[in-house]
């Protein structure tokens, strides 16, 4: 799948055609994605626990990945995805690229940003708590 978690996508087919939103869930096996605010379905929920409240909950349903296009954060257009290989930490990484040449992969971007930040913040010493927290949060990578 060319669409990954937290991507901003444009819906190009179906009842929510034209809407944009963030991808909140992906299921590569079935080739479907869940987009924030898209394909809202009413779910009747029963109170299973004492703390639960019964009622009708509106939530997003999954849509087929072919019905969305990734929006480039640089040029703002929905684009088909092409691939390129980028050197990062001595390894060659396959990244997604927009028509305009912008790299769409946030994990790669995050790494690049983190590396930049590290270089910037190296002289300043942060509190122990903060650095520990940063180390705990692993860079999430979603797999195809
Ligand atoms: Zn672009």
CSV table of C-alpha atoms and ligand atoms in Angstrom, one decimal:
chain,number,residue,atom,x,y,z
A,1,UNK,CA,0.0,0.0,0.0
A,2,UNK,CA,1.2,3.5,-0.8
A,3,UNK,CA,-0.9,5.0,2.0
A,4,UNK,CA,0.5,4.8,5.5
A,5,UNK,CA,-0.6,5.8,9.0
A,6,UNK,CA,-1.0,9.5,9.7
A,7,UNK,CA,-0.9,10.4,6.0
A,8,UNK,CA,-3.1,13.2,4.8
A,9,UNK,CA,-5.3,11.8,2.1
A,10,UNK,CA,-7.9,12.9,-0.4
A,11,UNK,CA,-10.9,10.6,-0.9
A,12,UNK,CA,-11.5,10.2,-4.7
A,13,UNK,CA,-14.4,7.9,-4.8
A,14,UNK,CA,-17.5,6.9,-2.8
A,15,UNK,CA,-20.0,8.9,-0.7
A,16,UNK,CA,-17.2,11.1,0.9
A,17,UNK,CA,-15.5,11.9,-2.4
A,18,UNK,CA,-13.6,15.2,-2.1
A,19,UNK,CA,-13.1,15.0,1.6
A,20,UNK,CA,-9.6,15.0,3.1
A,21,UNK,CA,-8.4,13.6,6.3
A,22,UNK,CA,-5.7,11.9,8.3
A,23,UNK,CA,-5.3,8.1,8.1
A,24,UNK,CA,-6.1,6.8,11.6
A,25,UNK,CA,-5.8,3.1,10.8
A,26,UNK,CA,-4.5,0.8,8.0
A,27,UNK,CA,-5.0,-2.8,7.3
A,28,UNK,CA,-2.5,-3.8,4.6
A,29,UNK,CA,-3.9,-7.4,4.5
A,30,UNK,CA,-7.3,-6.3,3.3
A,31,UNK,CA,-6.0,-3.2,1.5
A,32,UNK,CA,-8.2,-0.8,3.5
A,33,UNK,CA,-7.6,2.4,5.4
A,34,UNK,CA,-9.7,4.4,8.0
A,35,UNK,CA,-9.7,8.1,7.4
A,36,UNK,CA,-10.7,10.6,10.1
A,37,UNK,CA,-14.2,11.9,9.4
A,38,UNK,CA,-14.7,9.7,6.4
A,39,UNK,CA,-17.3,6.9,5.9
A,40,UNK,CA,-19.0,7.6,9.2
A,41,UNK,CA,-21.1,4.8,10.4
A,42,UNK,CA,-23.5,4.7,13.3
A,43,UNK,CA,-22.8,1.9,15.7
A,44,UNK,CA,-25.3,0.9,18.3
A,45,UNK,CA,-23.4,0.0,21.5
A,46,UNK,CA,-24.6,-1.8,24.5
A,47,UNK,CA,-23.3,-1.0,28.0
A,48,UNK,CA,-21.1,-4.0,28.7
A,49,UNK,CA,-19.5,-2.7,31.9
A,50,UNK,CA,-21.0,-0.6,34.7
A,51,UNK,CA,-19.0,2.3,33.4
A,52,UNK,CA,-20.1,2.0,29.8
A,53,UNK,CA,-22.9,4.1,28.4
A,54,UNK,CA,-25.2,2.5,25.9
A,55,UNK,CA,-26.1,4.5,22.8
A,56,UNK,CA,-25.4,5.2,19.2
A,57,UNK,CA,-21.8,6.0,18.5
A,58,UNK,CA,-20.7,7.5,15.2
A,59,UNK,CA,-17.4,6.2,14.0
A,60,UNK,CA,-15.3,5.9,10.9
A,61,UNK,CA,-15.5,2.8,8.8
A,62,UNK,CA,-12.6,1.5,6.6
A,63,UNK,CA,-12.5,2.4,2.9
A,64,UNK,CA,-10.5,0.8,0.2
A,65,UNK,CA,-7.0,2.2,-0.3
A,66,UNK,CA,-7.6,2.7,-4.0
A,67,UNK,CA,-10.3,5.3,-3.1
A,68,UNK,CA,-7.8,7.6,-1.6
A,69,UNK,CA,-4.7,9.6,-2.8
A,70,UNK,CA,-1.9,10.8,-0.7
A,71,UNK,CA,-1.7,14.6,-0.3
A,72,UNK,CA,1.7,16.1,-0.6
A,73,UNK,CA,2.4,18.5,2.3
A,74,UNK,CA,4.7,20.6,0.2
A,75,UNK,CA,2.7,21.3,-3.0
A,76,UNK,CA,-0.7,20.4,-1.4
A,77,UNK,CA,-1.8,18.3,-4.3
A,78,UNK,CA,-3.1,14.7,-4.2
A,79,UNK,CA,-0.6,12.6,-6.0
A,80,UNK,CA,0.2,9.2,-7.1
A,81,UNK,CA,3.3,7.8,-5.4
A,82,UNK,CA,6.6,7.1,-6.9
A,83,UNK,CA,9.5,5.6,-5.2
A,84,UNK,CA,13.1,6.6,-4.6
A,85,UNK,CA,16.0,5.3,-2.6
A,86,UNK,CA,17.6,7.5,0.0
A,87,UNK,CA,20.7,7.0,2.1
A,88,UNK,CA,19.9,7.2,5.8
A,89,UNK,CA,22.2,6.1,8.6
A,90,UNK,CA,24.4,4.2,6.1
A,91,UNK,CA,21.4,2.2,4.9
A,92,UNK,CA,19.5,2.6,1.7
A,93,UNK,CA,15.9,3.3,2.4
A,94,UNK,CA,13.0,3.1,0.0
A,95,UNK,CA,10.9,6.3,0.3
A,96,UNK,CA,7.7,7.5,-1.2
A,97,UNK,CA,8.0,10.6,-3.4
A,98,UNK,CA,5.5,13.1,-4.8
A,99,UNK,CA,5.4,14.2,-8.4
A,100,UNK,CA,7.0,17.5,-7.3
A,101,UNK,CA,9.9,15.6,-5.8
A,102,UNK,CA,9.0,16.0,-2.1
A,103,UNK,CA,9.6,13.0,0.1
A,104,UNK,CA,6.2,11.8,1.5
A,105,UNK,CA,7.5,9.4,4.1
A,106,UNK,CA,7.1,10.8,7.6
A,107,UNK,CA,9.2,8.2,9.3
A,108,UNK,CA,12.1,9.1,7.1
A,109,UNK,CA,11.3,12.8,7.7
A,110,UNK,CA,11.0,12.2,11.4
A,111,UNK,CA,14.4,10.6,11.4
A,112,UNK,CA,16.0,13.4,9.5
A,113,UNK,CA,14.3,15.9,11.8
A,114,UNK,CA,15.4,14.0,14.9
A,115,UNK,CA,18.9,14.0,13.7
A,116,UNK,CA,18.8,17.7,13.1
A,117,UNK,CA,17.3,18.3,16.5
A,118,UNK,CA,19.9,16.1,18.1
A,119,UNK,CA,22.6,18.1,16.4
A,120,UNK,CA,21.0,21.4,17.6
A,121,UNK,CA,20.2,20.3,21.1
A,122,UNK,CA,23.5,18.6,21.8
A,123,UNK,CA,25.2,21.7,23.4
A,124,UNK,CA,22.2,22.4,25.7
A,125,UNK,CA,21.6,19.9,28.4
A,126,UNK,CA,18.0,19.0,29.0
A,127,UNK,CA,16.5,17.7,32.3
A,128,UNK,CA,16.9,14.0,32.9
A,129,UNK,CA,13.1,13.4,32.8
A,130,UNK,CA,12.7,14.8,29.3
A,131,UNK,CA,15.6,12.9,27.7
A,132,UNK,CA,14.3,9.7,29.3
A,133,UNK,CA,10.9,10.3,27.8
A,134,UNK,CA,12.3,11.0,24.4
A,135,UNK,CA,14.3,7.7,24.5
A,136,UNK,CA,11.2,5.8,25.5
A,137,UNK,CA,9.1,6.9,22.6
A,138,UNK,CA,10.2,4.7,19.7
A,139,UNK,CA,9.9,5.9,16.1
A,140,UNK,CA,6.8,4.2,14.9
A,141,UNK,CA,7.1,2.5,11.5
A,142,UNK,CA,4.1,1.0,9.8
A,143,UNK,CA,4.7,-1.9,7.5
A,144,UNK,CA,3.2,-2.7,4.2
B,1,LIG,ZN1,4.2,17.5,-3.9
